[in-house]
Coordinates of C-alpha atoms in Angstrom, one line a residue:
M1 CA 16.1 15.3 2.1
S2 CA 15.1 15.4 -1.6
K3 CA 11.3 15.3 -2.1
A4 CA 11.7 13.8 -5.6
L5 CA 12.4 10.3 -6.8
D6 CA 15.8 11.1 -8.3
A7 CA 18.1 8.4 -9.7
A8 CA 20.2 8.1 -6.5
T9 CA 17.1 7.5 -4.4
A10 CA 15.6 5.1 -7.0
G11 CA 18.8 3.1 -7.0
R12 CA 18.9 2.9 -3.2
F13 CA 15.4 1.7 -3.0
A14 CA 15.9 -0.8 -5.8
R15 CA 19.0 -2.3 -4.1
A16 CA 17.1 -2.7 -0.8
A17 CA 14.2 -4.4 -2.5
L18 CA 16.4 -6.7 -4.6
G19 CA 18.0 -7.7 -1.3
H20 CA 14.8 -8.9 0.3
V21 CA 12.3 -10.2 -2.3
T22 CA 14.2 -13.5 -2.4
K23 CA 15.3 -13.5 1.2
A24 CA 13.1 -16.3 2.5
Y25 CA 14.1 -16.1 6.2
P26 CA 13.2 -14.8 8.7
N27 CA 9.6 -15.3 7.6
K28 CA 6.2 -14.6 9.2
L29 CA 3.7 -16.8 7.5
D30 CA -0.1 -16.2 7.3
H31 CA -0.7 -19.9 7.0
V32 CA -3.3 -22.2 8.4
L33 CA -2.2 -25.8 8.8
N34 CA -4.9 -28.3 8.0
G35 CA -2.6 -31.2 8.7
P36 CA 1.0 -32.1 9.1
E37 CA 1.4 -32.2 5.3
D38 CA 0.9 -28.4 5.4
A39 CA 4.1 -27.7 7.4
L40 CA 6.0 -26.3 4.5
G41 CA 8.5 -23.5 4.0
P42 CA 7.8 -20.1 2.4
R43 CA 9.1 -21.0 -1.1
A44 CA 7.1 -24.3 -1.3
L45 CA 4.0 -22.4 -0.3
H46 CA 4.6 -19.3 -2.4
P47 CA 6.9 -19.7 -5.3
V48 CA 6.7 -16.1 -6.3
F49 CA 6.2 -14.1 -3.1
F50 CA 8.3 -16.1 -0.6
G51 CA 10.7 -13.4 0.6
S52 CA 10.7 -10.1 2.4
F53 CA 9.7 -11.4 5.9
D54 CA 6.0 -11.9 4.9
W55 CA 3.9 -12.4 1.8
H56 CA 2.4 -9.0 1.5
S57 CA 5.8 -7.3 2.0
C58 CA 7.2 -9.3 -0.9
V59 CA 4.2 -8.3 -3.0
H60 CA 4.8 -4.6 -2.5
G61 CA 8.5 -5.1 -2.7
W62 CA 7.9 -6.2 -6.2
W63 CA 5.6 -3.2 -6.7
T64 CA 8.5 -1.1 -5.7
L65 CA 10.9 -2.8 -8.1
F66 CA 8.5 -2.6 -11.1
T67 CA 7.7 1.0 -10.4
L68 CA 11.3 2.0 -10.2
R69 CA 12.1 0.1 -13.3
R70 CA 9.3 1.9 -15.2
L71 CA 10.3 5.4 -13.9
H72 CA 14.1 4.9 -14.2
P73 CA 14.6 2.3 -17.0
D74 CA 18.2 3.2 -17.4
M75 CA 19.3 2.7 -13.8
T76 CA 21.9 -0.1 -13.2
E77 CA 19.4 -2.2 -11.2
A78 CA 16.8 -2.3 -14.0
V79 CA 18.5 -5.3 -15.6
A80 CA 18.6 -7.3 -12.4
I81 CA 14.9 -6.5 -11.7
A82 CA 13.9 -7.8 -15.2
D83 CA 16.0 -10.9 -15.0
L84 CA 14.7 -11.8 -11.6
A85 CA 11.1 -11.2 -12.7
D86 CA 11.6 -13.5 -15.7
E87 CA 12.8 -16.2 -13.3
L88 CA 10.0 -15.9 -10.8
F89 CA 7.0 -14.6 -12.7
T90 CA 6.2 -17.7 -14.6
P91 CA 2.8 -19.3 -15.4
P92 CA 3.4 -22.4 -13.1
N93 CA 4.6 -20.2 -10.2
V94 CA 1.5 -17.9 -10.5
A95 CA -0.7 -21.0 -10.8
A96 CA 0.7 -22.2 -7.5
E97 CA -0.1 -18.9 -5.9
V98 CA -3.7 -19.1 -7.2
A99 CA -4.0 -22.7 -6.0
Y100 CA -3.0 -21.6 -2.5
L101 CA -6.1 -19.5 -2.3
D102 CA -8.3 -22.6 -2.9
R103 CA -6.9 -24.3 0.2
P104 CA -9.3 -25.0 3.1
N105 CA -9.2 -22.1 5.6
A106 CA -7.5 -19.7 3.1
R107 CA -10.6 -17.5 2.7
G108 CA -9.1 -14.8 4.9
F109 CA -5.5 -15.1 3.7
E110 CA -4.0 -11.6 3.6
R111 CA -7.4 -9.9 3.8
P112 CA -7.5 -7.0 3.0
Y113 CA -3.9 -5.6 3.0
G114 CA -2.3 -8.2 0.8
W115 CA -5.4 -8.2 -1.5
G116 CA -5.0 -4.5 -2.1
W117 CA -1.2 -4.7 -2.6
L118 CA -1.5 -7.6 -5.1
L119 CA -4.0 -5.5 -7.1
M120 CA -1.8 -2.4 -6.9
L121 CA 1.1 -4.5 -8.2
Q122 CA -1.0 -5.6 -11.2
A123 CA -2.1 -2.0 -11.8
E124 CA 1.6 -1.0 -12.0
L125 CA 2.5 -3.8 -14.4
R126 CA -0.4 -2.7 -16.7
R127 CA 1.3 0.7 -16.9
H128 CA 4.5 -0.7 -18.4
P129 CA 4.9 0.1 -22.1
D130 CA 7.5 -2.5 -22.9
P131 CA 6.9 -6.1 -24.0
R132 CA 8.4 -7.6 -20.9
G133 CA 6.2 -5.6 -18.6
R134 CA 3.1 -6.5 -20.6
A135 CA 4.2 -10.2 -20.4
W136 CA 4.5 -10.1 -16.6
A137 CA 1.1 -8.4 -16.4
E138 CA -0.4 -11.2 -18.4
I139 CA 1.3 -13.9 -16.4
L140 CA 0.1 -12.3 -13.1
R141 CA -3.5 -11.7 -14.4
P142 CA -5.0 -14.9 -13.0
L143 CA -3.8 -14.1 -9.5
A144 CA -5.0 -10.5 -9.8
E145 CA -8.4 -11.6 -11.0
A146 CA -8.6 -14.1 -8.1
F147 CA -8.1 -11.3 -5.6
A148 CA -10.5 -9.0 -7.4
D149 CA -13.1 -11.7 -7.1
R150 CA -12.4 -11.9 -3.4
F151 CA -13.0 -8.2 -3.0
K152 CA -16.3 -8.6 -4.9
A153 CA -17.5 -11.4 -2.6
F154 CA -16.3 -9.7 0.6
L155 CA -17.4 -6.1 0.2
P156 CA -21.1 -6.7 0.0
I157 CA -21.0 -8.7 3.3
S158 CA -18.6 -6.3 5.1
T159 CA -20.9 -4.3 7.3
Y160 CA -18.4 -2.2 9.1
P161 CA -15.1 -0.6 8.2
V162 CA -11.8 -1.3 10.1
R163 CA -10.2 1.9 11.2
T164 CA -7.0 0.6 12.9
G165 CA -3.8 1.8 11.4
T166 CA -2.4 -1.6 10.6
H167 CA -3.0 -4.4 8.0
Y168 CA -6.7 -4.6 8.5
N169 CA -7.4 -1.0 7.5
T170 CA -10.2 -1.0 5.0
A171 CA -9.7 2.5 3.6
F172 CA -6.1 1.6 2.6
A173 CA -7.2 -1.6 0.9
L174 CA -10.0 0.1 -1.1
R175 CA -7.6 2.9 -2.1
L176 CA -5.2 0.4 -3.7
A177 CA -8.0 -1.7 -5.2
L178 CA -9.4 1.3 -7.0
D179 CA -6.1 1.8 -8.8
Y180 CA -6.5 -1.7 -10.2
A181 CA -10.2 -1.4 -10.9
E182 CA -9.6 1.7 -13.0
S183 CA -6.5 0.3 -14.8
A184 CA -8.3 -3.0 -15.6
A185 CA -11.6 -1.3 -16.4
D186 CA -13.2 -3.5 -13.8
A187 CA -16.4 -1.5 -13.4
E188 CA -18.0 -4.0 -11.0
L189 CA -15.1 -3.8 -8.5
A190 CA -14.9 0.0 -8.9
D191 CA -18.6 0.3 -8.1
L192 CA -18.3 -1.9 -5.1
C193 CA -15.3 0.1 -3.8
H194 CA -17.2 3.4 -4.2
A195 CA -20.3 2.0 -2.6
A196 CA -18.3 0.7 0.4
A197 CA -16.4 3.9 0.8
L198 CA -19.5 6.0 0.9
R199 CA -21.3 3.6 3.1
W200 CA -18.5 3.5 5.7
Y201 CA -17.1 7.0 5.6
S202 CA -19.3 9.6 4.0
G203 CA -21.0 10.4 7.3
D204 CA -17.8 11.0 9.2
R205 CA -17.6 14.3 11.0
G206 CA -15.2 16.1 13.4
C207 CA -12.6 13.3 13.5
Q208 CA -10.8 13.2 16.8
A209 CA -7.6 11.6 15.4
W210 CA -6.8 9.2 18.2
E211 CA -3.3 8.4 16.8
P212 CA -0.7 7.3 16.7
S213 CA -0.9 3.9 18.4
Q214 CA 2.3 2.1 19.2
D215 CA 2.6 -0.1 16.1
E216 CA 0.5 1.8 13.4
F217 CA 2.0 2.3 10.0
L218 CA -1.1 3.9 8.5
S219 CA -2.9 7.0 9.6
P220 CA -6.5 5.9 10.5
T221 CA -7.6 9.5 10.1
L222 CA -5.8 10.6 6.9
M223 CA -6.2 7.3 5.1
V224 CA -10.0 7.9 5.1
S225 CA -9.3 11.3 3.5
E226 CA -7.0 9.8 0.8
L227 CA -9.7 7.2 -0.1
M228 CA -12.5 9.7 -0.1
R229 CA -10.7 12.2 -2.4
R230 CA -10.4 9.4 -4.9
V231 CA -14.1 8.4 -4.6
M232 CA -15.6 11.9 -4.5
Q233 CA -15.5 14.6 -7.1
D234 CA -13.2 17.5 -6.1
Q235 CA -16.1 19.8 -5.0
D236 CA -17.8 17.1 -3.1
F237 CA -14.6 16.1 -1.4
G238 CA -13.9 19.7 -0.3
S239 CA -17.3 19.9 1.3
W240 CA -16.9 16.6 3.0
F241 CA -13.3 17.3 4.1
D242 CA -14.4 20.6 5.7
L243 CA -16.7 18.7 8.0
Y244 CA -14.3 15.8 8.6
L245 CA -11.4 17.9 9.8
P246 CA -13.1 21.3 10.5
R247 CA -10.2 22.8 12.5
L248 CA -7.4 21.9 10.1
E249 CA -6.5 25.5 9.3
Q250 CA -5.7 25.9 13.0
R251 CA -3.5 22.7 12.8
E252 CA -5.9 20.6 14.8
P253 CA -6.0 17.8 15.8
A254 CA -2.4 18.6 16.7
T255 CA -1.3 15.0 16.6
L256 CA -1.7 14.8 12.8
F257 CA 1.1 17.4 12.5
A258 CA 3.7 15.9 14.8
P259 CA 5.7 13.0 13.3
A260 CA 5.6 9.9 15.3
T261 CA 8.7 9.1 17.5
V262 CA 10.5 5.9 16.6
S263 CA 12.4 4.7 19.6
D264 CA 13.9 1.5 18.3
R265 CA 14.1 0.6 14.6
S266 CA 15.3 -2.9 15.3
D267 CA 11.8 -3.7 16.8
G268 CA 9.5 -4.6 13.9
K269 CA 6.4 -3.2 15.5
I270 CA 8.0 0.1 16.6
A271 CA 9.6 0.5 13.2
H272 CA 6.0 0.6 11.9
L273 CA 6.0 4.2 13.0
D274 CA 8.4 5.2 10.2
G275 CA 5.7 3.9 7.9
L276 CA 3.1 6.0 9.6
N277 CA 5.1 9.1 9.0
L278 CA 5.4 8.1 5.3
S279 CA 1.8 7.3 5.0
R280 CA 0.8 10.6 6.5
A281 CA 3.1 12.4 4.0
W282 CA 1.4 10.5 1.1
C283 CA -2.1 11.4 2.4
W284 CA -1.2 15.0 3.1
R285 CA 0.1 15.4 -0.4
G286 CA -2.9 13.8 -1.9
V287 CA -5.3 15.9 0.2
A288 CA -3.4 19.1 -0.9
S289 CA -3.8 18.1 -4.6
S290 CA -7.5 17.8 -4.2
L291 CA -8.1 21.2 -2.5
A292 CA -8.6 24.4 -4.3
S293 CA -5.4 26.5 -4.9
D294 CA -6.8 29.2 -2.6
D295 CA -8.0 26.9 0.1
P296 CA -6.2 28.0 3.3
C297 CA -5.8 24.3 4.3
R298 CA -3.7 23.5 1.3
P299 CA -0.4 25.0 2.5
V300 CA -1.1 23.5 5.9
A301 CA -1.3 20.1 4.3
L302 CA 1.8 20.6 2.1
K303 CA 3.8 21.7 5.1
A304 CA 2.7 18.7 7.1
A305 CA 3.7 16.4 4.3
E306 CA 7.2 18.0 4.2
V307 CA 7.7 17.6 7.9
H308 CA 6.7 13.9 7.9
L309 CA 8.9 13.2 4.8
N310 CA 11.9 14.8 6.5
A311 CA 11.3 12.6 9.6
A312 CA 11.1 9.3 7.7
L313 CA 13.1 9.3 4.5
P314 CA 16.5 9.0 6.1
H315 CA 15.3 5.7 7.7
V316 CA 13.9 3.8 4.8
T317 CA 17.1 1.7 4.6
G318 CA 19.4 0.6 7.4
D319 CA 17.7 -2.0 9.5
Y320 CA 15.9 -5.0 8.0
M321 CA 12.8 -4.7 10.1
G322 CA 12.0 -1.5 8.3
E323 CA 14.1 -2.0 5.1
H324 CA 12.0 -4.9 3.9
W325 CA 9.0 -2.7 3.4
L326 CA 9.5 1.0 3.9
A327 CA 10.6 1.8 0.4
S328 CA 7.1 1.1 -0.8
F329 CA 5.6 3.7 1.5
A330 CA 8.3 6.2 0.6
L331 CA 7.4 5.7 -3.0
L332 CA 3.7 6.3 -2.3
A333 CA 4.6 9.6 -0.7
L334 CA 7.2 10.7 -3.2
L335 CA 5.0 10.0 -6.2
A336 CA 1.9 11.6 -4.8
E337 CA 1.1 14.7 -6.8
P338 CA 1.5 17.8 -4.5
D339 CA 0.7 20.5 -7.1

């Protein structure tokens, strides 16, 4: 499999995402009903992010589309992406998404996974050099700022990290939030993310890597590494990483080097394991980029990334239970800087 985001791969991912960001059903809502009047369908509740099986997958489906459009502006699908964005990313639609957050019992809506992805989406739009991209970023800005404010309120009272490899993983959410904080020059959010990361993870030593679990799509072990390399300076990260995974040169813990087995890709939870393989590839490539060129762990990390990419890339499209979200994780891995 190609390890680069070539035009053919970009087109395949774009077609998959275009096929699901407006597919409202089946749909798994994160929705608390406060009365019978709240029994509404996905599009009534979320006029922008109503597709892709669930809200957060729709958000990062759009991150995939906008990223592909920026990197491959001449691909055939770029016109359809822009036209659909003009239709859905409107001030009234975004205002309705913001208003949803003010509903009673919506305080924990999509926390923290969806929060991080919405901010990642806004960070991507802020990178777009063309007027349409800048217009979408400005339209989405109130929703991004609302989620940034939620992080700012939550992180000071969040005593403990969440280390599971699913939607509640705090290292993943902080890693995405940092992209936004830096792009938006939101120093307050950046400082809170740095403080939380150091508070939660700086003392980690000799990680045992009890993974994978059956439905994980994030590596609990490597996700901490990916966050900490962004938070720490290179020299500090290297010292911390040597203590965090002290036997890496010997390829231990061994479980981190063996791609997860996906026994049934039509089962949504089991299909998560393709995402785990892609998230490991992303993290391994990131770790390698932050190690010294002569560090013996660097080629070990690069090889592990290659093995995990080979295991997962053929399965990004094919079955809807994976297809509605896996392209985003493939992009994270393919765009990570391995050199």
